[in-house]
Coordinates of C-alpha atoms and ligand atoms in Angstrom, one line a residue:
X1 CA 0.0 0.0 0.0
X2 CA 1.2 3.5 -0.8
X3 CA 2.3 5.5 2.2
X4 CA 0.2 8.7 2.2
X5 CA 0.8 11.8 4.3
X6 CA -1.6 11.6 7.1
X7 CA -2.1 15.3 7.8
X8 CA -3.0 18.2 5.6
X9 CA -0.2 20.3 7.0
X10 CA 2.4 18.0 5.4
X11 CA 1.5 19.5 2.0
X12 CA 2.6 23.0 3.1
X13 CA -0.9 24.5 2.6
X14 CA -1.4 28.0 3.9
X15 CA -2.5 28.3 7.5
X16 CA -5.8 29.8 6.6
X17 CA -6.7 26.6 4.7
X18 CA -5.5 24.4 7.5
X19 CA -7.7 26.3 10.0
X20 CA -10.7 25.9 7.8
X21 CA -10.0 22.2 7.4
X22 CA -9.8 21.8 11.1
X23 CA -13.2 23.5 11.4
X24 CA -14.9 21.2 8.9
X25 CA -13.2 18.3 10.8
X26 CA -11.3 16.6 8.0
X27 CA -8.8 14.4 9.8
X28 CA -6.6 13.1 7.0
X29 CA -6.4 13.5 3.3
X30 CA -8.2 10.9 1.3
X31 CA -6.1 8.9 -1.1
X32 CA -7.0 11.0 -4.1
X33 CA -6.2 14.2 -2.2
X34 CA -2.9 12.8 -0.9
X35 CA -1.8 12.2 -4.5
X36 CA -3.2 15.2 -6.3
X37 CA -2.6 18.0 -3.9
X38 CA 1.2 18.0 -4.3
X39 CA 1.0 17.7 -8.1
X40 CA -1.5 20.6 -8.4
X41 CA 0.5 22.8 -6.0
X42 CA 3.4 22.4 -8.3
X43 CA 1.3 23.8 -11.1
X44 CA 1.4 20.6 -13.2
X45 CA -1.4 19.3 -15.3
X46 CA -3.3 16.3 -13.9
X47 CA -5.5 13.5 -15.0
X48 CA -7.3 12.0 -11.9
X49 CA -9.5 8.9 -11.9
X50 CA -11.4 8.0 -8.7
X51 CA -15.0 7.1 -7.8
X52 CA -17.7 9.4 -6.5
X53 CA -17.4 10.2 -2.9
X54 CA -13.6 9.9 -2.7
X55 CA -13.0 13.6 -2.0
X56 CA -12.1 14.9 -5.5
X57 CA -13.4 18.4 -4.8
X58 CA -11.0 19.2 -2.0
X59 CA -8.2 17.5 -4.1
X60 CA -8.4 20.3 -6.6
X61 CA -10.0 23.1 -4.4
X62 CA -7.3 23.2 -1.8
X63 CA -4.3 23.6 -4.2
X64 CA -6.3 26.1 -6.3
X65 CA -7.0 28.2 -3.2
X66 CA -3.5 27.9 -2.0
X67 CA -2.2 29.5 -5.3
X68 CA -4.8 32.2 -5.5
X69 CA -3.9 35.9 -5.7
X70 CA -6.7 37.5 -3.7
X71 CA -5.8 41.0 -4.9
X72 CA -6.7 40.0 -8.5
X73 CA -10.4 40.1 -8.9
X74 CA -10.7 38.6 -12.4
X75 CA -11.4 34.8 -12.5
X76 CA -8.2 32.9 -11.9
X77 CA -9.8 29.4 -11.8
X78 CA -12.6 28.0 -13.8
X79 CA -14.3 24.8 -12.8
X80 CA -16.6 23.0 -15.3
X81 CA -19.2 20.6 -13.9
X82 CA -21.9 18.7 -15.7
X83 CA -24.9 19.8 -13.6
X84 CA -26.1 22.8 -11.8
X85 CA -26.4 20.9 -8.6
X86 CA -22.7 20.0 -8.8
X87 CA -21.8 23.6 -9.7
X88 CA -23.5 24.8 -6.5
X89 CA -22.0 22.0 -4.4
X90 CA -18.5 22.7 -5.7
X91 CA -18.9 26.4 -5.1
X92 CA -20.1 25.7 -1.6
X93 CA -17.1 23.5 -1.0
X94 CA -14.7 26.3 -2.1
X95 CA -16.5 28.7 0.2
X96 CA -16.1 26.3 3.1
X97 CA -12.4 25.8 2.6
X98 CA -11.8 29.5 1.9
X99 CA -13.7 30.4 5.1
X100 CA -10.6 32.1 6.5
X101 CA -9.5 33.9 3.3
X102 CA -10.8 37.5 3.6
X103 CA -12.5 38.9 0.5
X104 CA -12.6 35.6 -1.3
X105 CA -15.3 35.2 -3.9
X106 CA -16.5 32.2 -5.8
X107 CA -19.4 32.4 -8.2
X108 CA -21.5 29.5 -9.5
X109 CA -23.1 30.1 -12.9
X110 CA -25.5 27.7 -14.4
X111 CA -28.6 27.6 -16.6
X112 CA -31.9 28.1 -14.8
X113 CA -30.6 30.9 -12.6
X114 CA -31.5 34.4 -13.6
X115 CA -29.0 36.0 -16.0
X116 CA -29.2 39.3 -14.1
X117 CA -27.9 37.8 -10.9
X118 CA -25.0 36.1 -12.7
X119 CA -24.1 39.3 -14.6
X120 CA -24.1 41.2 -11.4
X121 CA -21.9 38.6 -9.7
X122 CA -19.5 38.6 -12.5
X123 CA -19.3 42.4 -12.5
X124 CA -18.6 42.4 -8.8
X125 CA -15.6 40.1 -9.5
X126 CA -15.0 36.5 -8.5
X127 CA -11.7 34.7 -8.0
X128 CA -13.1 31.4 -9.0
X129 CA -16.0 30.6 -11.3
X130 CA -17.8 27.2 -11.2
X131 CA -20.2 26.6 -14.0
X132 CA -21.9 24.3 -16.4
X133 CA -20.5 24.3 -19.9
X134 CA -23.6 25.8 -21.6
X135 CA -23.8 28.8 -19.3
X136 CA -20.1 29.4 -19.3
X137 CA -20.1 29.4 -23.1
X138 CA -23.0 31.8 -23.0
X139 CA -21.1 34.3 -20.8
X140 CA -17.9 33.9 -22.8
X141 CA -19.9 34.8 -26.0
X142 CA -21.4 37.8 -24.3
X143 CA -18.0 38.7 -22.9
X144 CA -19.5 39.0 -19.5
X145 CA -16.9 36.3 -18.5
X146 CA -13.4 37.4 -19.1
X147 CA -10.7 34.8 -18.8
X148 CA -7.6 36.9 -19.5
X149 CA -6.3 36.2 -16.0
X150 CA -7.2 32.6 -15.9
X151 CA -4.5 30.4 -14.5
X152 CA -6.2 27.1 -14.1
X153 CA -9.2 25.1 -15.4
X154 CA -10.7 22.1 -13.8
X155 CA -12.9 19.6 -15.6
X156 CA -14.9 17.9 -12.8
X157 CA -16.8 14.7 -13.6
X158 CA -15.5 14.7 -17.2
X159 CA -17.1 11.3 -18.0
X160 CA -20.5 12.7 -17.0
X161 CA -20.0 15.7 -19.2
X162 CA -19.2 13.4 -22.0
X163 CA -22.2 11.3 -21.3
X164 CA -24.4 14.3 -21.3
X165 CA -23.1 15.5 -24.6
X166 CA -21.2 18.5 -23.4
X167 CA -17.8 17.4 -24.6
X168 CA -17.8 19.7 -27.7
X169 CA -18.7 22.6 -25.4
X170 CA -15.9 21.7 -23.1
X171 CA -13.4 21.6 -25.9
X172 CA -14.7 25.0 -27.2
X173 CA -14.2 26.5 -23.8
X174 CA -10.7 25.0 -23.5
X175 CA -9.8 26.6 -26.8
X176 CA -11.0 30.0 -25.5
X177 CA -8.8 30.0 -22.4
X178 CA -5.2 31.1 -22.2
X179 CA -2.7 28.5 -23.4
X180 CA -0.4 28.7 -20.5
X181 CA -3.1 27.7 -18.0
X182 CA -2.9 24.7 -15.7
X183 CA -5.5 22.0 -16.5
X184 CA -6.8 19.3 -14.3
X185 CA -9.3 16.7 -15.4
X186 CA -11.2 14.5 -12.9
X187 CA -13.4 11.5 -13.8
X188 CA -14.8 8.4 -12.2
X189 CA -14.0 6.4 -15.3
X190 CA -11.6 7.1 -18.2
X191 CA -13.3 6.3 -21.5
X192 CA -11.3 6.7 -24.7
X193 CA -12.9 10.0 -25.7
X194 CA -11.9 11.6 -22.3
X195 CA -8.4 10.3 -22.8
X196 CA -8.3 11.9 -26.3
X197 CA -9.4 15.3 -24.9
X198 CA -6.8 14.9 -22.2
X199 CA -4.0 14.3 -24.7
X200 CA -5.1 17.1 -26.8
X201 CA -5.5 19.8 -24.1
X202 CA -3.3 18.7 -21.1
X203 CA 0.4 19.2 -21.1
X204 CA 2.4 16.2 -20.0
X205 CA -0.3 15.4 -17.4
X206 CA 0.6 13.3 -14.3
X207 CA -1.9 10.5 -14.0
X208 CA -3.4 9.5 -10.7
X209 CA -5.7 6.6 -10.4
X210 CA -7.2 5.4 -7.1
X211 CA -7.9 1.7 -7.6
X212 CA -10.6 -0.2 -5.9
X213 CA -9.3 -2.9 -3.6
X214 CA -10.7 -6.4 -4.1
X215 CA -11.2 -8.8 -1.3
X216 CA -13.6 -11.3 0.0
X217 CA -15.3 -11.0 3.4
X218 CA -17.4 -14.1 3.7
X219 CA -18.1 -14.2 7.4
X220 CA -19.7 -10.8 7.2
X221 CA -23.3 -10.2 6.1
X222 CA -23.5 -6.9 4.2
X223 CA -26.7 -4.9 3.9
X224 CA -27.5 -1.4 3.0
X225 CA -30.3 1.1 3.8
X226 CA -31.2 3.6 1.2
X227 CA -31.3 7.0 2.9
X228 CA -34.7 8.6 2.3
X229 CA -37.6 10.1 4.2
X230 CA -36.2 9.3 7.6
X231 CA -33.4 11.0 9.3
X232 CA -30.2 8.9 9.6
X233 CA -30.0 9.1 13.4
X234 CA -33.6 7.8 13.7
X235 CA -32.8 5.1 11.2
X236 CA -29.7 4.1 13.2
X237 CA -31.5 3.8 16.5
X238 CA -34.3 1.8 14.9
X239 CA -31.8 -0.6 13.4
X240 CA -29.9 -1.0 16.6
X241 CA -33.0 -1.7 18.5
X242 CA -34.3 -4.3 16.1
X243 CA -31.1 -6.3 15.4
X244 CA -31.3 -9.7 16.9
X245 CA -27.7 -10.6 17.4
X246 CA -26.5 -7.2 18.5
X247 CA -23.6 -7.1 20.9
X248 CA -21.5 -4.1 20.1
X249 CA -21.0 -1.8 17.2
X250 CA -18.6 0.6 15.5
X251 CA -20.4 3.4 13.7
X252 CA -18.2 5.1 11.0
X253 CA -18.6 8.8 10.2
X254 CA -16.3 11.0 8.1
X255 CA -15.2 13.7 10.5
X256 CA -14.0 14.1 14.1
X257 CA -16.8 16.6 14.7
X258 CA -19.3 14.0 13.5
X259 CA -17.9 11.4 15.9
X260 CA -18.6 13.7 18.8
X261 CA -22.0 15.0 17.7
X262 CA -23.3 11.5 16.9
X263 CA -21.9 10.0 20.1
X264 CA -23.7 12.7 22.1
X265 CA -27.0 12.2 20.4
X266 CA -26.8 8.4 20.9
X267 CA -25.9 9.0 24.6
X268 CA -28.9 11.2 25.0
X269 CA -31.0 8.2 23.7
X270 CA -29.6 5.9 26.3
X271 CA -26.7 4.1 24.7
X272 CA -23.4 3.4 26.3
X273 CA -21.4 5.1 23.6
X274 CA -18.2 7.1 23.1
X275 CA -16.4 8.9 20.2
X276 CA -13.1 7.7 18.9
X277 CA -11.0 10.1 16.8
X278 CA -7.6 11.3 16.0
X279 CA -7.9 14.4 18.3
X280 CA -7.9 12.1 21.3
X281 CA -4.7 11.2 23.1
X282 CA -3.4 7.7 22.6
X283 CA -4.2 6.9 26.3
X284 CA -7.8 8.1 25.9
X285 CA -8.3 6.1 22.7
X286 CA -6.9 2.9 24.4
X287 CA -9.3 3.4 27.2
X288 CA -12.3 3.7 24.9
X289 CA -11.3 0.4 23.2
X290 CA -10.7 -1.3 26.5
X291 CA -14.2 -0.3 27.6
X292 CA -15.7 -1.6 24.4
X293 CA -13.9 -4.9 25.0
X294 CA -15.1 -5.3 28.6
X295 CA -18.7 -4.1 27.9
X296 CA -18.5 -0.7 29.5
X297 CA -19.4 0.7 26.1
X298 CA -21.6 -0.9 23.4
X299 CA -21.0 1.6 20.6
X300 CA -18.1 3.5 19.4
X301 CA -18.5 6.3 16.8
X302 CA -15.2 6.5 14.9
X303 CA -13.4 7.9 12.0
X304 CA -11.5 5.6 9.6
X305 CA -8.1 6.4 10.9
X306 CA -9.0 6.2 14.6
X307 CA -10.6 2.8 14.2
X308 CA -7.9 1.3 12.1
X309 CA -6.8 -2.1 13.3
X310 CA -9.2 -2.3 16.2
X311 CA -9.6 -5.9 17.3
X312 CA -12.6 -6.4 19.6
X313 CA -14.2 -9.8 19.1
X314 CA -17.6 -8.7 20.5
X315 CA -18.2 -6.2 17.7
X316 CA -21.2 -7.7 16.1
X317 CA -22.1 -4.7 13.8
X318 CA -20.3 -2.2 11.7
X319 CA -22.5 0.7 10.7
X320 CA -21.3 2.8 7.8
X321 CA -23.3 5.9 8.8
X322 CA -21.3 8.0 6.3
X323 CA -20.2 6.1 3.2
X324 CA -16.4 5.6 3.0
X325 CA -14.2 7.3 0.4
X326 CA -13.1 4.2 -1.3
X327 CA -13.7 0.5 -1.3
X328 CA -10.4 -0.1 0.5
X329 CA -11.6 2.0 3.4
X330 CA -14.9 0.1 3.4
X331 CA -13.1 -3.3 3.5
X332 CA -11.0 -2.0 6.5
X333 CA -14.1 -0.8 8.2
X334 CA -16.1 -4.0 8.0
X335 CA -13.1 -6.0 8.9
X336 CA -13.7 -4.8 12.5
X337 CA -16.5 -7.3 12.8
X338 CA -16.7 -11.0 12.1
X339 CA -13.5 -11.6 14.1
X340 CA -12.2 -14.6 15.9
X341 CA -14.4 -17.0 13.9
X342 CA -17.6 -15.2 14.7
X343 CA -20.0 -13.8 12.2
X344 CA -20.7 -10.1 11.8
X345 CA -23.0 -7.7 10.1
X346 CA -22.1 -4.6 8.1
X347 CA -24.8 -2.0 7.4
X348 CA -24.2 0.8 4.9
X349 CA -26.2 4.0 4.6
X350 CA -26.4 5.0 1.0
X351 CA -27.8 8.3 -0.3
X352 CA -29.1 8.3 -3.9
X353 CA -26.0 10.0 -5.2
X354 CA -23.8 7.4 -3.6
X355 CA -25.3 4.5 -5.5
X356 CA -22.2 4.2 -7.7
X357 CA -20.0 3.8 -4.7
X358 CA -22.3 1.0 -3.4
X359 CA -21.9 -0.9 -6.7
X360 CA -18.1 -0.4 -6.6
X361 CA -18.1 -1.9 -3.1
X362 CA -20.1 -4.9 -4.3
X363 CA -17.5 -5.5 -7.0
X364 CA -14.6 -5.1 -4.6
X365 CA -16.1 -7.4 -1.9
X366 CA -17.5 -9.8 -4.6
X367 CA -20.8 -9.9 -2.8
X368 CA -24.2 -8.4 -3.5
X369 CA -25.3 -6.1 -0.8
X370 CA -29.0 -6.5 -0.1
X371 CA -31.2 -3.5 0.7
X372 CA -33.0 -3.5 3.9
X373 CA -36.2 -1.7 5.0
X374 CA -36.2 0.0 8.3
X375 CA -38.0 -1.8 11.1
X376 CA -41.5 -0.3 11.2
X377 CA -43.2 1.1 14.2
X378 CA -45.2 -2.1 14.5
X379 CA -42.0 -4.2 14.4
X380 CA -40.5 -2.2 17.2
X381 CA -43.6 -2.2 19.3
X382 CA -43.9 -6.0 19.0
X383 CA -40.4 -6.4 20.0
X384 CA -40.7 -4.1 23.0
X385 CA -43.8 -5.9 24.2
X386 CA -42.2 -9.3 23.9
X387 CA -39.1 -8.0 25.8
X388 CA -41.4 -6.5 28.4
X389 CA -43.3 -9.7 29.0
X390 CA -40.0 -11.6 29.2
X391 CA -38.7 -9.2 31.8
X392 CA -41.8 -9.5 33.9
X393 CA -41.4 -13.3 33.8
X394 CA -37.8 -13.1 34.7
X395 CA -38.5 -10.9 37.7
X396 CA -41.2 -13.3 38.8
X397 CA -38.8 -16.2 38.6
X398 CA -35.8 -14.6 40.1
X399 CA -36.7 -11.8 42.6
X400 CA -38.2 -12.1 46.0
X401 CA -41.3 -10.0 45.8
X402 CA -42.9 -10.2 49.2
X403 CA -42.4 -6.6 50.0
X404 CA -43.9 -5.5 46.7
X405 CA -46.8 -8.0 47.0
X406 CA -47.6 -6.3 50.3
X407 CA -47.6 -2.8 48.7
X408 CA -50.0 -4.1 46.0
X409 CA -52.3 -5.7 48.5
X410 CA -52.5 -2.4 50.4
X411 CA -53.6 -0.7 47.2
X412 CA -56.1 -3.4 46.5
X413 CA -57.6 -3.4 50.0
X414 CA -57.6 0.3 50.8
X415 CA -58.8 1.7 47.5
X416 CA -60.6 -1.4 46.2
X417 CA -58.8 -1.4 42.9
X418 CA -58.9 -4.6 40.9
X419 CA -55.5 -6.3 40.6
X420 CA -55.6 -6.1 36.8
X421 CA -55.9 -2.3 37.0
X422 CA -53.0 -2.1 39.4
X423 CA -50.9 -4.2 37.2
X424 CA -51.8 -2.2 34.1
X425 CA -50.9 1.1 35.9
X426 CA -47.6 -0.5 36.9
X427 CA -46.9 -1.6 33.4
X428 CA -47.6 2.0 32.3
X429 CA -45.1 3.3 34.8
X430 CA -42.5 0.8 33.8
X431 CA -42.7 1.6 30.1
X432 CA -42.7 5.4 30.3
X433 CA -39.1 5.9 29.2
X434 CA -39.4 3.3 26.5
X435 CA -43.0 3.3 25.4
X436 CA -44.7 0.1 24.2
X437 CA -46.9 2.2 22.0
X438 CA -44.9 4.2 19.5
X439 CA -46.2 7.4 18.1
X440 CA -46.2 8.2 14.4
X441 CA -44.4 11.5 15.2
X442 CA -41.4 9.8 16.7
X443 CA -41.4 6.8 14.3
X444 CA -42.7 8.0 10.9
X445 CA -43.2 5.5 8.3
X446 CA -40.6 5.0 5.6
X447 CA -41.9 6.1 2.2
X448 CA -43.4 3.0 0.6
X449 CA -41.8 3.5 -2.8
X450 CA -38.4 4.9 -3.3
X451 CA -38.9 8.3 -4.8
X452 CA -37.8 8.6 -8.4
X453 CA -34.0 9.2 -8.4
X454 CA -33.3 12.8 -8.2
X455 CA -32.4 13.8 -11.7
X456 CA -29.8 16.5 -12.0
X457 CA -31.0 19.3 -14.2
X458 CA -29.3 18.7 -17.6
X459 CA -28.9 21.5 -19.9
X460 CA -27.9 21.9 -23.5
X461 CA -27.7 24.9 -25.7
X462 CA -31.3 24.5 -26.9
X463 CA -32.6 24.2 -23.4
X464 CA -30.7 27.3 -22.3
X465 CA -32.1 29.3 -25.1
X466 CA -35.5 28.0 -24.4
X467 CA -35.2 28.9 -20.7
X468 CA -33.8 32.3 -21.4
X469 CA -36.8 33.0 -23.6
X470 CA -39.1 31.7 -20.9
X471 CA -37.8 34.2 -18.5
X472 CA -38.1 37.1 -20.8
X473 CA -41.5 36.1 -22.0
X474 CA -42.8 35.9 -18.5
X475 CA -43.4 32.2 -18.7
X476 CA -41.9 31.8 -15.3
X477 CA -43.5 33.2 -12.2
X478 CA -42.6 33.4 -8.5
X479 CA -44.2 31.2 -6.0
X480 CA -44.3 31.3 -2.2
X481 CA -43.4 28.3 0.0
X482 CA -44.1 28.1 3.7
X483 CA -40.7 26.7 4.5
X484 CA -37.5 28.7 5.0
X485 CA -34.2 28.8 6.7
X486 CA -35.8 28.5 10.1
X487 CA -37.1 25.1 9.1
X488 CA -33.6 24.0 8.0
X489 CA -34.7 23.5 4.5
X490 CA -32.1 23.4 1.7
X491 CA -32.6 24.6 -1.9
X492 CA -31.7 21.2 -3.2
X493 CA -34.4 19.6 -1.1
X494 CA -37.0 22.0 -2.6
X495 CA -35.8 21.2 -6.1
X496 CA -35.8 17.5 -5.3
X497 CA -39.4 17.6 -3.8
X498 CA -40.8 19.6 -6.7
X499 CA -39.1 17.4 -9.3
X500 CA -39.7 14.0 -7.7
X501 CA -43.1 14.5 -6.1
X502 CA -44.5 17.4 -8.0
X503 CA -43.4 16.1 -11.4
X504 CA -41.9 19.6 -12.3
X505 CA -39.0 19.1 -14.6
X506 CA -35.7 20.2 -13.0
X507 CA -35.0 22.5 -15.9
X508 CA -38.1 24.5 -15.4
X509 CA -37.3 25.3 -11.8
X510 CA -35.6 28.6 -11.7
X511 CA -34.0 30.5 -8.9
X512 CA -34.8 29.7 -5.2
X513 CA -34.5 32.4 -2.6
X514 CA -34.6 31.3 1.1
X515 CA -36.0 33.7 3.7
X516 CA -36.3 33.0 7.4
X517 CA -39.8 31.8 7.4
X518 CA -40.6 31.1 3.8
X519 CA -38.9 30.7 0.4
X520 CA -39.6 32.0 -3.1
X521 CA -39.2 29.7 -6.1
X522 CA -39.4 30.4 -9.8
X523 CA -41.7 27.9 -11.6
X524 CA -43.7 27.9 -14.9
X525 CA -46.3 30.7 -14.8
X526 CA -49.0 28.6 -16.2
X527 CA -49.3 25.8 -13.6
X528 CA -52.6 24.0 -13.8
X529 CA -54.9 24.3 -10.8
X530 CA -54.5 20.6 -10.1
X531 CA -50.8 20.8 -10.2
X532 CA -50.8 23.8 -7.8
X533 CA -53.0 21.8 -5.5
X534 CA -50.6 18.9 -5.6
X535 CA -47.6 21.1 -5.0
X536 CA -49.2 22.7 -2.0
X537 CA -49.4 19.4 -0.3
X538 CA -45.9 18.1 -0.9
X539 CA -43.9 17.7 2.2
X540 CA -40.3 18.3 3.1
X541 CA -39.2 17.2 6.5
X542 CA -42.8 16.3 7.2
X543 CA -44.0 19.9 6.7
X544 CA -46.3 20.8 3.8
X545 CA -44.9 23.3 1.3
X546 CA -48.1 25.3 1.1
X547 CA -47.0 26.5 -2.2
X548 CA -49.0 29.4 -3.7
X549 CA -48.4 32.2 -6.2
X550 CA -46.3 34.9 -4.7
X551 CA -47.7 38.4 -4.0
X552 CA -45.4 41.3 -3.5
X553 CA -46.5 42.1 0.1
X554 CA -45.1 38.7 1.2
X555 CA -41.7 40.1 1.0
X556 CA -42.2 43.5 2.6
X557 CA -41.5 42.6 6.2
X558 CA -38.4 40.4 5.7
X559 CA -35.0 41.1 4.5
X560 CA -34.3 38.8 1.7
X561 CA -31.5 36.3 2.2
X562 CA -30.9 35.3 -1.3
X563 CA -29.5 31.9 -1.5
X564 CA -25.9 32.6 -2.4
X565 CA -24.3 29.2 -2.8
X566 CA -21.2 30.8 -1.2
X567 CA -22.9 31.6 2.0
X568 CA -21.9 28.4 3.7
X569 CA -25.3 27.7 4.8
X570 CA -25.2 24.3 3.0
X571 CA -22.9 23.1 5.8
X572 CA -25.3 24.0 8.6
X573 CA -28.2 22.4 6.6
X574 CA -26.2 19.3 6.1
X575 CA -25.6 19.0 9.8
X576 CA -29.4 19.1 10.2
X577 CA -29.6 15.9 8.3
X578 CA -27.7 14.2 11.0
X579 CA -30.7 14.8 13.2
X580 CA -30.6 17.8 15.4
X581 CA -34.0 17.0 16.5
X582 CA -34.2 16.9 20.3
X583 CA -34.7 13.4 21.6
X584 CA -38.2 14.1 22.8
X585 CA -38.4 13.1 26.4
X586 CA -36.4 10.0 25.8
X587 CA -33.3 11.0 27.6
X588 CA -32.6 9.1 30.8
X589 CA -32.4 11.3 33.8
X590 CA -29.6 9.5 35.4
X591 CA -31.6 8.1 38.3
X592 CA -31.7 4.3 38.4
X593 CA -35.3 3.4 38.3
X594 CA -37.1 0.3 37.2
X595 CA -37.9 2.0 34.0
X596 CA -34.2 2.8 33.4
X597 CA -33.3 -0.8 34.0
X598 CA -36.0 -2.0 31.7
X599 CA -34.9 0.4 29.0
X600 CA -31.4 -0.9 28.7
X601 CA -31.0 -0.7 25.0
X602 CA -30.0 -4.3 24.5
X603 CA -29.7 -7.6 26.2
X604 CA -26.3 -8.6 27.2
X605 CA -25.3 -12.2 26.8
Ligands
LIG1 P1 -16.2 13.3 -5.1 O1 -16.1 14.6 -5.8 O2 -15.0 12.5 -5.2 O3 -17.5 12.6 -5.4 P2 -16.6 15.0 -2.8 O4 -15.5 15.9 -3.0 O5 -17.9 15.4 -3.1 O6 -16.3 13.6 -3.5 O7 -16.5 14.5 -1.2 C1 -17.4 13.7 -0.7 C2 -17.6 14.0 0.8 O8 -16.4 13.7 1.5 C3 -18.0 15.4 1.1 O9 -19.0 15.4 2.0 C4 -16.7 16.0 1.7 O10 -17.0 17.0 2.6 C5 -16.1 14.8 2.4 N1 -14.6 14.8 2.5 C6 -13.8 15.1 1.4 N2 -12.5 15.0 1.9 C7 -12.5 14.7 3.2 C8 -11.5 14.4 4.2 N3 -10.2 14.5 3.9 N4 -12.0 14.1 5.4 C9 -13.3 14.0 5.7 N5 -14.3 14.2 4.8 C10 -13.9 14.5 3.6
LIG2 MG1 -17.1 15.4 -7.3

């Protein structure tokens, strides 16, 4: 195995970037980052091949930011991405890493967003522009985008741009940028046509390929849960509660910060859990592992690095809460279970955009990974009732109950309460902290059918023109939605909901502005009454959109917070997905009561 630097500071990145990385909690460079950052820092051209989710964005964003001249306000770096979602996402990533660079500006430009906004942004000046090929060509033709000072161009997801028919546009753009620029091309696969483009436009590129590791892991059952509808934290606790052969688990997340946040939330829900990350001293880490071994802890939430090589035979489950960067990391992770001749279970949480990584993992482990449905409310209730009955029987068999019989008799005699009622009241008291009847609010149903895969808005020249015409013809109108920043909603969720559940084509969804209590979205002006009605009822995070045509007075009493993809709000919103919801009344108050004993999250054997 290649020896990679295991800190970002080893690259000699500016302090401002290292501070930002510490803030986002990246512990070590991923393999693609480890290989690409030094090459790009030297100003060399690069051809990088690695799967989705391996951290390619930071692999180019960090060296680009390191070499930026902040005093120069004309674009120095241009990043081309196949879809507008990606353009926004990449711009957000730049913003996050440049958090400590004063005056830094990154501008996403893509079809579907109002031209006026983009022209204004370009006039104001941006150090880095991230755009879809069509819209970038548009601006180059109008001369609103000037690339005279351009030093580097990055083609992100080149194979996807090829697949979507943008490759001619990309070549056109390459021909209209200064010759002496640095060029980096990233792709998940390297089809012949991409290679051809690379040979033609890259100068003696260094090639980096992160290979998928191949192994077999036969003693481990692998399953995955497709992340949708229900928050990951809730899903995790349901799964933990319903697993039959659960003994102990390692839960993998991507950042140090996430280890702590998730450990805290699980603790609040009654689990014996601790975080394990590279910030902890060696002594502390050893103590955590020791406690996991001897049963003092049942769950450890860890980063890849911190958990490397852990050998604790009682680990029955590995939960991939965040998908790993590469198949090799996955294999390392799940190897923490199924040890010493035992069997183990690995569960992977997969978001729609991570499906490709799932397939790569299947190939690497030479196993199909079966999807699971979350245990339903009824499943959990049945289980709890069965456990409750069993515990009552155990107490009857094992404890001496004379004193308590006496108390019950007093109740029965003095107040003439039938024994059955007394027993029912006691059962009620005993289950309070871990209810036998589960409410829909706490345990919502998983959507029955997976929503149609979120289609990225594709655009081509024709569509751009069509859309531009639509704007100027007034075919698009503004609509009001009763969800805003306060509700933690993200623009991409709104797009996703309108597209998947409302059947509105991604390309006819215009700009989205988030306000505190509501949002404004641009949609076709001529929506049929039926469609409007349907859109009104669509829910995000279990709250109805309440969509209706926008009237000017709506805006009067609130300062607009136009969604600027650079505003860094994506991060906060992402954190929301990890379940910031307070654990309603389910925290244990620390006192040892019967209820607390009963609610022990698992049976020890
Ligand atoms: P790709 O472009 O290869 O699909 P991304 O750049 O989108 O991958 O990164 C995927 C996820 O991994 C993002 O959420 C990103 O914040 C996270 N990530 C990237 N690099 C690191 C790192 N070194 N440590 C922790 N998380 C990282
Ligand atoms: Mg990417």
